[in-house]
mmCIF file of C-alpha atoms in Angstrom:
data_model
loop_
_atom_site.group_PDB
_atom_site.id
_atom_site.type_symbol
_atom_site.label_atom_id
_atom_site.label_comp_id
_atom_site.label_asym_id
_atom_site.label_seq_id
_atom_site.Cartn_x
_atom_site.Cartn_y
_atom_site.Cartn_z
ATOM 1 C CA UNK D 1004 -132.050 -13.553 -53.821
ATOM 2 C CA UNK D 1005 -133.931 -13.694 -57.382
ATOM 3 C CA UNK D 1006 -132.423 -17.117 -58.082
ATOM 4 C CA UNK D 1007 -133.654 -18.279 -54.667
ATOM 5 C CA UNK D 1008 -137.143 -16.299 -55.532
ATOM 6 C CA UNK D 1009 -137.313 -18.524 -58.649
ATOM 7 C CA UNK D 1010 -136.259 -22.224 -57.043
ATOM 8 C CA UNK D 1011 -139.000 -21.412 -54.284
ATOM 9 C CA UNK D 1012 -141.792 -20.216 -56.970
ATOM 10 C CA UNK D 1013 -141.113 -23.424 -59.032
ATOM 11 C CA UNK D 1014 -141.328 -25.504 -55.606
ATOM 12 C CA UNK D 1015 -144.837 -23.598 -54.534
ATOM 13 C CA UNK D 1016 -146.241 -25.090 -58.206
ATOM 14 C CA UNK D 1017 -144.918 -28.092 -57.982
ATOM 15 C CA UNK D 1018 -147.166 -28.536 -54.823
ATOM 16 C CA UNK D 1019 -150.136 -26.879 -55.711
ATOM 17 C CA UNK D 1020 -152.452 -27.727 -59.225
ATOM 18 C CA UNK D 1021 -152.348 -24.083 -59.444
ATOM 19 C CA UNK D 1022 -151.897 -20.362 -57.995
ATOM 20 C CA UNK D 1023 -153.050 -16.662 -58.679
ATOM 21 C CA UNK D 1024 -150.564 -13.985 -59.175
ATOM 22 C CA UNK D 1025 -151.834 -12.406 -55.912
ATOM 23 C CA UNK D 1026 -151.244 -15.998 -53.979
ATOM 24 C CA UNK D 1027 -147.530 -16.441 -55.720
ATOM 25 C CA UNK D 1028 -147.100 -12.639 -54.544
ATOM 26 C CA UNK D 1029 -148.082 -13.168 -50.772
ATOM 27 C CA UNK D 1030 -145.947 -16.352 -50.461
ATOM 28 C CA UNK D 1031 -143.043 -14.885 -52.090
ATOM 29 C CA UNK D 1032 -143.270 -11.177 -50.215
ATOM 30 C CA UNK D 1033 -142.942 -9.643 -53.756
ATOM 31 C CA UNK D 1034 -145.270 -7.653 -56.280
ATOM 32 C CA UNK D 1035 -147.652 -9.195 -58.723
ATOM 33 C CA UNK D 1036 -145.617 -7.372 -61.425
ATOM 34 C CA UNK D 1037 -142.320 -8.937 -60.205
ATOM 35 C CA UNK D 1038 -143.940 -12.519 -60.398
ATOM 36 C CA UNK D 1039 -145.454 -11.860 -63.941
ATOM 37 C CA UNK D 1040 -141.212 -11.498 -64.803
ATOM 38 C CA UNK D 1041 -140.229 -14.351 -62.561
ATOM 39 C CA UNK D 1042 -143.026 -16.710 -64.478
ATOM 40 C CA UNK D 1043 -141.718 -15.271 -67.465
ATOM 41 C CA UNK D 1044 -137.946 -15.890 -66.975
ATOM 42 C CA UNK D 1045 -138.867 -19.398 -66.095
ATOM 43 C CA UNK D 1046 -140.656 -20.203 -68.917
ATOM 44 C CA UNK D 1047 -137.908 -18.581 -71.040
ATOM 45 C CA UNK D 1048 -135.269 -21.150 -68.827
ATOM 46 C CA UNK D 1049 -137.483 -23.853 -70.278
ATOM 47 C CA UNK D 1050 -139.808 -24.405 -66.939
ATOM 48 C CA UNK D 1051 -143.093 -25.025 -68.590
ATOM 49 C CA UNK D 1052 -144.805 -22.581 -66.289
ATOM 50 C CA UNK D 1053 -148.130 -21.745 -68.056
ATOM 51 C CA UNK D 1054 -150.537 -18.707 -67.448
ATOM 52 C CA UNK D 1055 -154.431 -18.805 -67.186
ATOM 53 C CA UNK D 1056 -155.967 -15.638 -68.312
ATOM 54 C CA UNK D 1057 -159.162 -14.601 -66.827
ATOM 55 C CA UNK D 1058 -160.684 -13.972 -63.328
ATOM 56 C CA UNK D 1059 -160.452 -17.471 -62.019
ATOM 57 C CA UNK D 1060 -156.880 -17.758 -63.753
ATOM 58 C CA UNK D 1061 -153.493 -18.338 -61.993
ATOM 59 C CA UNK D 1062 -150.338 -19.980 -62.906
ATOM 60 C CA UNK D 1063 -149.583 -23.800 -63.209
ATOM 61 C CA UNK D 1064 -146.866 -26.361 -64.595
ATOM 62 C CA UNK D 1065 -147.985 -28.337 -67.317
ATOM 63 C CA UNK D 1066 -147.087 -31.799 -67.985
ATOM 64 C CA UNK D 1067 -146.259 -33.286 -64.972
ATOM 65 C CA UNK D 1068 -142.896 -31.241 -64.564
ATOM 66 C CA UNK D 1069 -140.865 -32.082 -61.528
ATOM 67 C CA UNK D 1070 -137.254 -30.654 -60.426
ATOM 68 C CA UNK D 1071 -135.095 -33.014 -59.197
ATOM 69 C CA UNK D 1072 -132.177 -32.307 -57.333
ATOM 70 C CA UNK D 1073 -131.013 -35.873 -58.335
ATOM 71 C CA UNK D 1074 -130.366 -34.890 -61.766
ATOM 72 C CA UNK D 1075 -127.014 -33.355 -60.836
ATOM 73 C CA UNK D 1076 -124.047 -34.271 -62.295
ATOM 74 C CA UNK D 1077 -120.828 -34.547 -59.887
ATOM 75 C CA UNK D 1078 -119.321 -31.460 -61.341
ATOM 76 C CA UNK D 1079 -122.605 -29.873 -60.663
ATOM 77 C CA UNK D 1080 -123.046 -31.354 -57.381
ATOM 78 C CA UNK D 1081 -119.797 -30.699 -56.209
ATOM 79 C CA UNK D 1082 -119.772 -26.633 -57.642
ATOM 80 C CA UNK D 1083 -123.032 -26.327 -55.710
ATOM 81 C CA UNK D 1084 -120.974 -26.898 -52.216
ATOM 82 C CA UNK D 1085 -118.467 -24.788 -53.176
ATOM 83 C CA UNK D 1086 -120.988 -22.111 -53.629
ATOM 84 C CA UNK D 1087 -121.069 -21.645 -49.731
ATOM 85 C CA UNK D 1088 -118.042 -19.772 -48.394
ATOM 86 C CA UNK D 1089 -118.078 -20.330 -44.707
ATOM 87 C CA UNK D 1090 -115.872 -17.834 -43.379
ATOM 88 C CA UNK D 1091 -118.453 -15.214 -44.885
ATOM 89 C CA UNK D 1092 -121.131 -17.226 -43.947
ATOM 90 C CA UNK D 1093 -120.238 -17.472 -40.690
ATOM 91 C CA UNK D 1094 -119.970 -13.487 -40.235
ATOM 92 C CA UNK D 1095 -122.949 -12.864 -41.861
ATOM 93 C CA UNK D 1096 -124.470 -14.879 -39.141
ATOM 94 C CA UNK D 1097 -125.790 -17.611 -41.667
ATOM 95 C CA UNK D 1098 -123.732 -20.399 -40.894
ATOM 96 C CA UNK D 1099 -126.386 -22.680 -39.317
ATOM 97 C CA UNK D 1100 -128.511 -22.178 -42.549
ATOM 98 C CA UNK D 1101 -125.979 -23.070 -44.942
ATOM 99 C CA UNK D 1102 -125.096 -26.619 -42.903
ATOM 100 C CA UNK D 1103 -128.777 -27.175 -42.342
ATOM 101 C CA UNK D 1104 -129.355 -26.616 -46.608
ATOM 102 C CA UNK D 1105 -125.750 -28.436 -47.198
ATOM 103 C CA UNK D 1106 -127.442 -31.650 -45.346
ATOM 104 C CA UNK D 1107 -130.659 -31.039 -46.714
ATOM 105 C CA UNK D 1108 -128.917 -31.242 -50.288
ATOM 106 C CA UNK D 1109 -126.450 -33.981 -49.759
ATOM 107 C CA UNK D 1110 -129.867 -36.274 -48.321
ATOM 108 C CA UNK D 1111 -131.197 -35.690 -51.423
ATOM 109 C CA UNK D 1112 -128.525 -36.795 -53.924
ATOM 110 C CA UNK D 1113 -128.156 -40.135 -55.613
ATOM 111 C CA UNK D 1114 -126.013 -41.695 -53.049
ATOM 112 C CA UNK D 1115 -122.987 -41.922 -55.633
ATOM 113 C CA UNK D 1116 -122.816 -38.072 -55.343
ATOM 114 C CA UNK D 1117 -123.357 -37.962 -51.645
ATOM 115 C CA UNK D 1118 -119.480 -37.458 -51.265
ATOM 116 C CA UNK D 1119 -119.838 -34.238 -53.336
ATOM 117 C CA UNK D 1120 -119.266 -32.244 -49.919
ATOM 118 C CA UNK D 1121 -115.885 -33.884 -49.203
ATOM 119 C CA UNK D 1122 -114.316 -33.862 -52.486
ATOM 120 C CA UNK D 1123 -115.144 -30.366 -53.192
ATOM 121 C CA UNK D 1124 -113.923 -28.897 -49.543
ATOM 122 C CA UNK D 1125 -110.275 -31.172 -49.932
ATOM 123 C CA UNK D 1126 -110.100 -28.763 -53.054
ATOM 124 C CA UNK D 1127 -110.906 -25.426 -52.806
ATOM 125 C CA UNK D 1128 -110.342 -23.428 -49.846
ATOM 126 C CA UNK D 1129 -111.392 -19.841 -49.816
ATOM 127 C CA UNK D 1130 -108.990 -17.567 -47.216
ATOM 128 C CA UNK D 1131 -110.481 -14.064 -48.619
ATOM 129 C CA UNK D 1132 -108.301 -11.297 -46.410
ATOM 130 C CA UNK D 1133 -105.090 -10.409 -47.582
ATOM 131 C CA UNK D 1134 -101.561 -11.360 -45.850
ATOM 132 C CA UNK D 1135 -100.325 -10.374 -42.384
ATOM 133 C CA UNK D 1136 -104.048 -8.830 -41.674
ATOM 134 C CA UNK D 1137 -106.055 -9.544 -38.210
ATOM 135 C CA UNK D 1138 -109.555 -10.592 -40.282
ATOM 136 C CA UNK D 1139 -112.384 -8.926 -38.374
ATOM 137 C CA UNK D 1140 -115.489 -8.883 -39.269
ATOM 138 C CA UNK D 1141 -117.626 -5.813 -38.856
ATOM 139 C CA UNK D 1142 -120.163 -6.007 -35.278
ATOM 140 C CA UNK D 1143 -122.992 -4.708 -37.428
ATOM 141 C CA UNK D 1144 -122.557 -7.057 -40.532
ATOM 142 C CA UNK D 1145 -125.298 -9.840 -39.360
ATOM 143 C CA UNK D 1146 -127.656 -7.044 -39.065
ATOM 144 C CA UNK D 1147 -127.178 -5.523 -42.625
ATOM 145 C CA UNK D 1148 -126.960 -8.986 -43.764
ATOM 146 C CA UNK D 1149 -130.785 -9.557 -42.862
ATOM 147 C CA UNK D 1150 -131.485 -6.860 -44.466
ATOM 148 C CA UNK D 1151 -130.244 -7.665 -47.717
ATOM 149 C CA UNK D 1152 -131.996 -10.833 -47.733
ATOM 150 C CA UNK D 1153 -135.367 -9.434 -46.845
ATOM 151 C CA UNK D 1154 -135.565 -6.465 -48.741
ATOM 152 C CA UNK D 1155 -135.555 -4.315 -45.362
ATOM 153 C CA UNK D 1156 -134.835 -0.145 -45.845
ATOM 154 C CA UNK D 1157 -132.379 0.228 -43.251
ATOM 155 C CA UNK D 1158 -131.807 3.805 -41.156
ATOM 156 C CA UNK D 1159 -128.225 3.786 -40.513
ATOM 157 C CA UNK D 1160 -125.504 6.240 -39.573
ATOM 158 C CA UNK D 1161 -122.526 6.458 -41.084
ATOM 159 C CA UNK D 1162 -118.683 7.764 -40.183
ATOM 160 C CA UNK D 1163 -117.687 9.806 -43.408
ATOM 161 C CA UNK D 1164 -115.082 12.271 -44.340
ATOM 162 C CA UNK D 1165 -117.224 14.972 -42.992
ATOM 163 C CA UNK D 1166 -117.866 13.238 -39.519
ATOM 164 C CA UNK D 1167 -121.007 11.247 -38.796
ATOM 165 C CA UNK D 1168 -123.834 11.149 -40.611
ATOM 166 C CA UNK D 1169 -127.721 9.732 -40.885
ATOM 167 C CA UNK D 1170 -128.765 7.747 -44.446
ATOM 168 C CA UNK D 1171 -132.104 6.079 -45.616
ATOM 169 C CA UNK D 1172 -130.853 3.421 -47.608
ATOM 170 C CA UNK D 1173 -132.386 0.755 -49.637
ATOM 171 C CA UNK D 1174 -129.327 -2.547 -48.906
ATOM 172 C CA UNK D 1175 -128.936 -4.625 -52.527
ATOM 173 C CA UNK D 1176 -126.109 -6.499 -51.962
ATOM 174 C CA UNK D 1177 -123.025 -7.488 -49.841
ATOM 175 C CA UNK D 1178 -119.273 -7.437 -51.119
ATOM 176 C CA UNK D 1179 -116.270 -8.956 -49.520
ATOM 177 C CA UNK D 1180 -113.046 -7.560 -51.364
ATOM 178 C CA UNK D 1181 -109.979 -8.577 -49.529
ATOM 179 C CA UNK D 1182 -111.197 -8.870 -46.039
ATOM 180 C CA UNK D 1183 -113.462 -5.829 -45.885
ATOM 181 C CA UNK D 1184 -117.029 -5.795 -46.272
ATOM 182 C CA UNK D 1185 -119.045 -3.168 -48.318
ATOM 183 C CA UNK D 1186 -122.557 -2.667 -48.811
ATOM 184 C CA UNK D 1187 -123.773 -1.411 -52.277
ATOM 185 C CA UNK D 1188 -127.143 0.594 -51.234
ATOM 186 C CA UNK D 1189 -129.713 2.434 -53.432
ATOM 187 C CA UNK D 1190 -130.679 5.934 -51.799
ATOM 188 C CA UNK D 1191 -134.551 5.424 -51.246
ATOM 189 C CA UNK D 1192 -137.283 7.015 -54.053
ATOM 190 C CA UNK D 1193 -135.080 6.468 -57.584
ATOM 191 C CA UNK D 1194 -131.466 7.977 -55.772
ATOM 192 C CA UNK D 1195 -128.023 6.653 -57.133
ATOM 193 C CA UNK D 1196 -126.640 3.561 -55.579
ATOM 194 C CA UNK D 1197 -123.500 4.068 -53.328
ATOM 195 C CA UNK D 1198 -120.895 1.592 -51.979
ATOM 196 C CA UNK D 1199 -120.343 2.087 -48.078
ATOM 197 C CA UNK D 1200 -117.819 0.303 -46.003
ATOM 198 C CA UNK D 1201 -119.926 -1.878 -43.229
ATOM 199 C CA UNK D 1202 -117.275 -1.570 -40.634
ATOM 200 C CA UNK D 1203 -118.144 2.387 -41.025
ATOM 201 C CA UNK D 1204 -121.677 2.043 -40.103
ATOM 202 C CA UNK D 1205 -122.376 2.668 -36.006
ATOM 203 C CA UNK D 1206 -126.101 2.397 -35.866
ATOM 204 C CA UNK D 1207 -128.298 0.242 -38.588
ATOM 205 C CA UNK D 1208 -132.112 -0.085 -37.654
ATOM 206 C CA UNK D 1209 -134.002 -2.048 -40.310
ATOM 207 C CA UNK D 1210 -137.651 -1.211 -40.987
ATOM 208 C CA UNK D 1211 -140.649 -3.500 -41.176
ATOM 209 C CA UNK D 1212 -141.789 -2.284 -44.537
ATOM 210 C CA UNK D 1213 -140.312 -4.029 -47.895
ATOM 211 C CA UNK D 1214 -138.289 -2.099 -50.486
ATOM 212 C CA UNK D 1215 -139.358 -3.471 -54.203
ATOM 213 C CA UNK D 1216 -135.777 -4.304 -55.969
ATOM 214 C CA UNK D 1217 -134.623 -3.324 -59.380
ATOM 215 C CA UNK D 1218 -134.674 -6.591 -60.730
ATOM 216 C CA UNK D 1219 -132.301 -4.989 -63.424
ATOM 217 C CA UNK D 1220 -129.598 -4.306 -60.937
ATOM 218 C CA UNK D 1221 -126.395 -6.351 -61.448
ATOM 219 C CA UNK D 1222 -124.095 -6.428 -58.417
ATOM 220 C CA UNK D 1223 -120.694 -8.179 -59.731
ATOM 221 C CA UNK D 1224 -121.542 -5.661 -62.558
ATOM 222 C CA UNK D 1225 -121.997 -2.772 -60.462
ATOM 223 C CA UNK D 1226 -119.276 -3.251 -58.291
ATOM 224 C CA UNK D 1227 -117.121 -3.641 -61.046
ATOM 225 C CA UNK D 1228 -117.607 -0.485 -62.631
ATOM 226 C CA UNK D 1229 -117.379 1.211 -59.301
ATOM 227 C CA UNK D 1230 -114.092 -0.914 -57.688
ATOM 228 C CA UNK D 1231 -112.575 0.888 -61.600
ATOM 229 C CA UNK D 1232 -113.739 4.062 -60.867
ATOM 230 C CA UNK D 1233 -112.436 4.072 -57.448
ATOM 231 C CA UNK D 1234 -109.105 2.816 -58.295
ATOM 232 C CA UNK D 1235 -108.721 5.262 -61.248
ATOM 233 C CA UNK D 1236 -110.435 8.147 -59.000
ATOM 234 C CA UNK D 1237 -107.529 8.333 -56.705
ATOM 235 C CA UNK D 1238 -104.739 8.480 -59.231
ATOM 236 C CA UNK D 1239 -104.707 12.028 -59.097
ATOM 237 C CA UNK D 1240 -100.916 12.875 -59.830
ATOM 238 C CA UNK D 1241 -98.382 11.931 -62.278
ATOM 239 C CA UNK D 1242 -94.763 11.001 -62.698
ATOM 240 C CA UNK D 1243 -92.053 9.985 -65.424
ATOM 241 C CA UNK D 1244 -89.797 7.141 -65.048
ATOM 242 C CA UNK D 1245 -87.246 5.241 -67.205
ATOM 243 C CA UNK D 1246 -87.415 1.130 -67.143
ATOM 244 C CA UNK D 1247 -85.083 -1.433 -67.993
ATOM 245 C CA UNK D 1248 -86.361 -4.736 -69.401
ATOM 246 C CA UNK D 1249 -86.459 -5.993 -65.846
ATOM 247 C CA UNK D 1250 -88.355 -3.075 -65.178
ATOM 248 C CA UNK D 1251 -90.840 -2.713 -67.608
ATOM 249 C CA UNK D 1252 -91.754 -6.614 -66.571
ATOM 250 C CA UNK D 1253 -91.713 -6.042 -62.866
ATOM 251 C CA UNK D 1254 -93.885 -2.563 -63.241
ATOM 252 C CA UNK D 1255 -97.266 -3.891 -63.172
ATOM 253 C CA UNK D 1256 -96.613 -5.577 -59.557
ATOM 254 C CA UNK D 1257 -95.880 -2.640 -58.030
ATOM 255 C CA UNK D 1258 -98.105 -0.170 -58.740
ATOM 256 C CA UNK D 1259 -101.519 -0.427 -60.321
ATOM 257 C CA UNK D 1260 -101.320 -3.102 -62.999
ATOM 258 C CA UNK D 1261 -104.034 -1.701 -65.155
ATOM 259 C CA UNK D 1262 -102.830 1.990 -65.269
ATOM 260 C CA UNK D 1263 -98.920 0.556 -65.444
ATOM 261 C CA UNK D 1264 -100.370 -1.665 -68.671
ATOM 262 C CA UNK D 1265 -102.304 1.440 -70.407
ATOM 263 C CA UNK D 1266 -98.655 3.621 -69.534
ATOM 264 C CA UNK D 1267 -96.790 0.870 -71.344
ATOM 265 C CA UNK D 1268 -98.913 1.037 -74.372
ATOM 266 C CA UNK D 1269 -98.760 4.717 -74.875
ATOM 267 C CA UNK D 1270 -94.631 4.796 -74.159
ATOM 268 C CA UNK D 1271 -92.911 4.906 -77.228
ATOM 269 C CA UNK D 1272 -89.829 2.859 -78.223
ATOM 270 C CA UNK D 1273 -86.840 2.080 -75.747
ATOM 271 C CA UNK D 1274 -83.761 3.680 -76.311
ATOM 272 C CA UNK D 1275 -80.228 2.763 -77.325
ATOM 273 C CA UNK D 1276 -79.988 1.466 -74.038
ATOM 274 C CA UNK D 1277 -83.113 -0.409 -74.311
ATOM 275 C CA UNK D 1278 -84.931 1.768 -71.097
ATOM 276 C CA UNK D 1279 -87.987 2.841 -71.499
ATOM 277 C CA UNK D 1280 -89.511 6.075 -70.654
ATOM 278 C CA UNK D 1281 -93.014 5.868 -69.127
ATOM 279 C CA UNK D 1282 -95.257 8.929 -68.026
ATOM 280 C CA UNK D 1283 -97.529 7.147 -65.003
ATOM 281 C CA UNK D 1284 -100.427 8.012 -63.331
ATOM 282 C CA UNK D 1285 -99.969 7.297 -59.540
ATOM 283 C CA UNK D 1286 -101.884 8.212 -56.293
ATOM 284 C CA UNK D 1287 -99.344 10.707 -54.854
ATOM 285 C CA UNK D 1288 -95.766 11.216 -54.978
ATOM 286 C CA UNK D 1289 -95.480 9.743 -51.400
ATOM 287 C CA UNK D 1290 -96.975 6.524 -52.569
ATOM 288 C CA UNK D 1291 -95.143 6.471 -55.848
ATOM 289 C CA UNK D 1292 -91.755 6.696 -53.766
ATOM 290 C CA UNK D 1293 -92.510 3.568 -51.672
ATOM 291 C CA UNK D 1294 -94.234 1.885 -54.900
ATOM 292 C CA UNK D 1295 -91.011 2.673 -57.147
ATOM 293 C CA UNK D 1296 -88.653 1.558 -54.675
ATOM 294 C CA UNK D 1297 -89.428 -1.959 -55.132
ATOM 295 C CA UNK D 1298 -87.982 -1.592 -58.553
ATOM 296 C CA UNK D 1299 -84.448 -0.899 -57.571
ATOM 297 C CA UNK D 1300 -81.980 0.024 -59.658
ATOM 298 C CA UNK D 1301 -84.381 -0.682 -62.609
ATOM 299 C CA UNK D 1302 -86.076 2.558 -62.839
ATOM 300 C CA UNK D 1303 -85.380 6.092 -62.671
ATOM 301 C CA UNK D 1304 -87.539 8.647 -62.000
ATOM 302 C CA UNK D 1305 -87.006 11.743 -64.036
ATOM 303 C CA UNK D 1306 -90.289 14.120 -63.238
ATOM 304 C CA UNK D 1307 -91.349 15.150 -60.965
ATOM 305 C CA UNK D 1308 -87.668 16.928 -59.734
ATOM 306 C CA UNK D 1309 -88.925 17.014 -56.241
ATOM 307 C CA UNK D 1310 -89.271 13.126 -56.280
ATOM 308 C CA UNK D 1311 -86.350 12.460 -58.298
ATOM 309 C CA UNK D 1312 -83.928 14.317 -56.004
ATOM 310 C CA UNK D 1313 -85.645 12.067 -53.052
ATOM 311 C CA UNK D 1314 -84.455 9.035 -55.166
ATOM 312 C CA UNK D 1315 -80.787 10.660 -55.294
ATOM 313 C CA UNK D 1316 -80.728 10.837 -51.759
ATOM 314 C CA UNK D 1317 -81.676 7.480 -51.026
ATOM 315 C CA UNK D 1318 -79.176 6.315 -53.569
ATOM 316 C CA UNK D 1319 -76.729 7.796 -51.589
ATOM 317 C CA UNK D 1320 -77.779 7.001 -48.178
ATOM 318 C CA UNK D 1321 -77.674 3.242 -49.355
ATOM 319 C CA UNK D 1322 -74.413 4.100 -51.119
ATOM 320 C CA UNK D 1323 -72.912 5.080 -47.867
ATOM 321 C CA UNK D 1324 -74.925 2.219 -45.769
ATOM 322 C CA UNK D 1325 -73.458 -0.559 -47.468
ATOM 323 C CA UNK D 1326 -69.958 1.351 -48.376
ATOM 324 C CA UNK D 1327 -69.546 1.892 -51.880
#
């Protein structure tokens, strides 16, 4: 929403011969401190926004600046439609805003660029949920989605591991990772932020009152970090297997590529047989069994004995299925 924040303050100038921090604050529903950084960040983007000091002071562009939407290139043009995705759009209930700003644009354009729309949708097409999955989107989504674009605290109950539970939450941003939707929330008064699945939540009531944002807050950064933490998190057992070649190659696309990768690097050499011993860090030795199997005759497991003697068994119960 900042970016948005800072397109609309520019605009507001651009109209006006001037305006006071307070006025720039009221139009844009923020603080005066949060448009004393947005002025700032401007100017630093090379926006000549300039600051009158005093009591009769405000803010102002000098020089005549105008933005021009017609000073897009095509690649530019055309990377500004792909911007709008409109499955999520769509379930985030915001799909007659982003045709309404997609015209809006595309009348604005230099009428050589006008076919920036087109192009760009006969060449990217986003299909975020994964294979052979019914994509659903989440009954409450459009109502945590208007929270996250208007700042809203949101009271909202939650199903957990411990049943179902009440949270004050402060909603930063939306994530769609393959076909589910998460919300990455701030508890209220300085708390941690959290990641919460959406299709979780049974009640969400938005208040009237505005949440001030930590405009320091990086959401692909922060959900990063925490998508890591969460996949490392629930690697909570280990086992030992022996790779071919094939093996080795094949490993990181059947379990966790990153944790397969760091296993490789910390094997040492192959044998006289050229296999590879590998101590791995998996989620369970249920999931390693149905993970491992993919592999085939190009691993076996040595540790732990419990899931090694399950691999005998199914060696011979396909030795006896298929007759040899």
């Amino acid at each position: 929403m900042r970016a948005a924040r800072l397109i609309k303050m520019v605009l507001l100038l651009q109209s006006r011969p001037s305006m006071t921090a307070a006025e720039l604050a009221r139009e844009l529903e923020v603080s005066e401190r949060t448009v004393t950084r947005d002025a700032q960040a401007l100017s630093e983007a090379g926006v000549p926004v300039y600051a009158d000091r005093g009591r009769a002071g405000g803010y102002r562009l000098i020089g005549g600046y105008r933005t021009r939407l017609t000073g897009l290139a095509r690649g530019e043009a055309e990377a500004l439609f792909l911007s709008g995705v409109p499955g999520a759009l769509r379930e985030m209930g915001l799909e007659d805003a982003a045709s309404a700003a997609r015209l809006k644009v595309s009348a604005a354009l230099l009428p050589s660029l006008r076919d920036a729309s087109r192009t760009a949708a006969q060449r990217f097409h986003l299909d975020a949920p994964n294979w052979f999955t019914e994509p659903k989107a989440p009954e409450l989504l459009p109502a945590v989605a208007d929270a996250v674009w208007d700042d809203r605290p949101v009271t909202a109950r939650y199903r957990g591991r411990e049943g179902e539970v009440e949270r004050e939450l402060e909603p930063y941003g939306l994530v769609l990772k393959a076909g589910v939707w998460y919300l990455c929330a701030r508890v209220p008064d300085g708390g941690s932020f959290r990641v919460y699945r959406i299709d979780r939540f049974t009640v969400v009531t938005a208040r009237e009152a505005r949440f001030e944002r930590d405009e320091e807050f990086d959401l692909p950064g922060f959900w990063a970090e925490q998508a890591e933490r969460f996949a490392r998190s629930i690697l909570r057992a280990e086992v030992v297997v022996r790779l071919s070649g094939d093996g080795v190659r094949r490993l990181p696309y059947v379990v966790d590529p990153v944790s397969a990768r760091e296993a490789l690097t910390a094997a040492g050499a192959a044998d006289e047989d050229g296999w590879l011993t590998v101590t791995l860090p998996v989620e369970s030795e249920e999931v390693a069994r149905s993970q491992l199997a993919g592999l085939g005759p190009e691993v076996e497991v040595l540790a732990p004995e419990r899931l090694r003697a399950r691999f005998a068994d199914d060696a011979r119960r396909l030795g006896r299925l298929y007759g040899t």
